[in-house]
């Protein structure tokens, strides 16, 4: 076949052309490889070394270029390409898989004495010098990664220690997890670590949740482990998770010590925090603990202790395991830092959705290296449960959040005259009576139209970066515009003139022009983002995308019933009711009519629409292998554009498997077992033609 091709090829093309053809193919494969290597290196510099050498913009350009080349050349498919970091595969059911090496717990200690006892037990078994590796104990979700020939092949949660859930698709989106290793790594090994959500990313996620009226997440650890079980991997990709590694498992260990293994893991491209230290004695271990008990508050992620490990792998083997944990390791748990201070006043904030948040204003006090002035009180129930009152002496603790919380009242200092806190019944900003819906923890101010922080908040949300992204208009200017009576809803923005804006504080001709031009430009923002910008409660970015895709225009969405909405993938009662309530308000309808009249995008553009059908609605697809007519990405897009769903793994709910060349053998067996039809690329294209 090959020689026949060459024969015809030789006939058809003169030597020079053949040469060009050859060069062009080589160039393409090499070009793709070069881009992948470059992106890997930049990822490494950014996420592991914290030292980027190019701008985010340049990185995005390269990534886009690679995405396009990969789409055009599916023959060079690579399951570990940096383009997979953005996610997209959906996992319906996470498969349970057995761990090759059991994932043990750690014994805990709380004092110097506990550690000295542990050392005595070690010395009974080991008749030689013992040194220790001291590491921080990261507070997140434990993870076991398997690498074969330098490629990530599996990521499994700890589960019960014997078996866990296969979350590979989701873990591949975590940028600090290398998909391809470098250096002299063993051909097959497992590496263990902790997936954490650094404080800054956690706070940012919570700010976004509060913005759409969702309850904020309580702590980074649970949020990190919850993220691993999300079905849509592109959602995981958006979360700023990190993976910190600490232990290598090999069939025949080549590495001699724990400390060396940390160094090796770093060389292969893993993120291994530099804080780990070698200790020659228990005194040095204790010095490490005392140092980090204080300094840990400066770390960007949560730690809850120190893990001390016998350094020599051979000694570790001699010591072995108890039923539950290694005898060669010990966790030392930090005590959560607390201080007592006086609660001076409880104040109440009103959010964009009208949600009321009580805030404790404290007598400033130092806690974990920072001065604390405020603590969150969550809601009325929380205040009642702890019986928190103004004037009380309270214990404040810093947990996983940046804002500390009140954990108890010191009753010894409560004054005789003190009376229980009466939660406010009226909005502090507009004096409207507050309401509280059944089953909800938060109180709300229902005066959406007349309550200033709600009016300002809605417009601020509308113009924000992920919504209409209006350049030249910031949150403070919005407040100015509202307070000066120039606007009272987001439709009013589109009638602002330069002359109206110039007299405002700190406004010059140029900035006024920019502002008006920015508003004009926002008319090009696509429908799905406009829908998010409208600020319907519970309609975040992802939900807005789903609704835009399903209903295609605001007119259709406005007419949808709650029953109809629930039929849409991933839309539940709560969202459905909120959407119906929004469109049933005459005021909202008229604002939307106005937006339409200004030329804001309130439907999916015709071009996008032309490629969409419902031919595959209700069918779930798994895509496997390499394709010839369309790229994998295109194939997936075709499935979604025609109403189908994509899943990352085969289950009884899968309707079809679209198989290209080199379909994975395990997928094939599974499909056969479940009796799921395997169709070819051509057969699939037939289905939608
Ligand atoms: P525990 O869950 O309290 O039994 O503690 C054991 C867990 O601590 C392990 O499963 C790991 O997920 C986690 N851990 C965090 N940091 C480390 C570390 N440096 N070395 C070992 N385990 C760690
Ligand atoms: Zn109000």
Short mmCIF file of C-alpha atoms and ligand atoms in Angstrom, two decimals, residues 104-106 108 135-138 142 158 194 246 307 309 333, ligand 1:
data_model
loop_
_atom_site.label_atom_id
_atom_site.label_comp_id
_atom_site.label_asym_id
_atom_site.label_seq_id
_atom_site.Cartn_x
_atom_site.Cartn_y
_atom_site.Cartn_z
CA UNK A 104 -2.78 4.86 54.60
CA UNK A 105 -3.81 7.42 57.23
CA UNK A 106 -1.30 9.10 59.50
CA UNK A 108 -1.56 12.07 65.01
CA UNK A 135 7.03 18.50 55.69
CA UNK A 136 3.99 20.67 56.03
CA UNK A 137 0.66 18.91 56.22
CA UNK A 138 -1.42 20.43 53.45
CA UNK A 142 -5.50 13.42 48.87
CA UNK A 158 -8.08 8.32 48.38
CA UNK A 194 -2.82 16.89 48.07
CA UNK A 246 4.94 14.46 48.83
CA UNK A 307 4.27 15.48 58.84
CA UNK A 309 8.82 10.97 58.21
CA UNK A 333 -1.43 18.82 64.43
P1 LIG B 1 -5.30 12.07 58.16
O1 LIG B 1 -6.31 12.29 57.08
O2 LIG B 1 -5.44 13.00 59.31
O3 LIG B 1 -5.14 10.62 58.53
O4 LIG B 1 -3.91 12.50 57.52
C1 LIG B 1 -3.38 11.81 56.44
C2 LIG B 1 -3.46 12.65 55.24
O5 LIG B 1 -2.66 13.80 55.33
C3 LIG B 1 -2.93 11.94 54.05
O6 LIG B 1 -3.87 11.09 53.46
C4 LIG B 1 -2.58 13.07 53.14
O7 LIG B 1 -3.69 13.32 52.30
C5 LIG B 1 -2.43 14.28 54.03
N1 LIG B 1 -1.15 14.96 53.91
C6 LIG B 1 -1.00 16.30 53.76
N2 LIG B 1 0.28 16.64 53.68
C7 LIG B 1 1.01 15.50 53.74
C8 LIG B 1 2.41 15.22 53.69
N3 LIG B 1 3.31 16.18 53.56
N4 LIG B 1 2.77 13.93 53.77
C9 LIG B 1 1.85 12.95 53.92
N5 LIG B 1 0.53 13.15 53.98
C10 LIG B 1 0.10 14.42 53.90
#
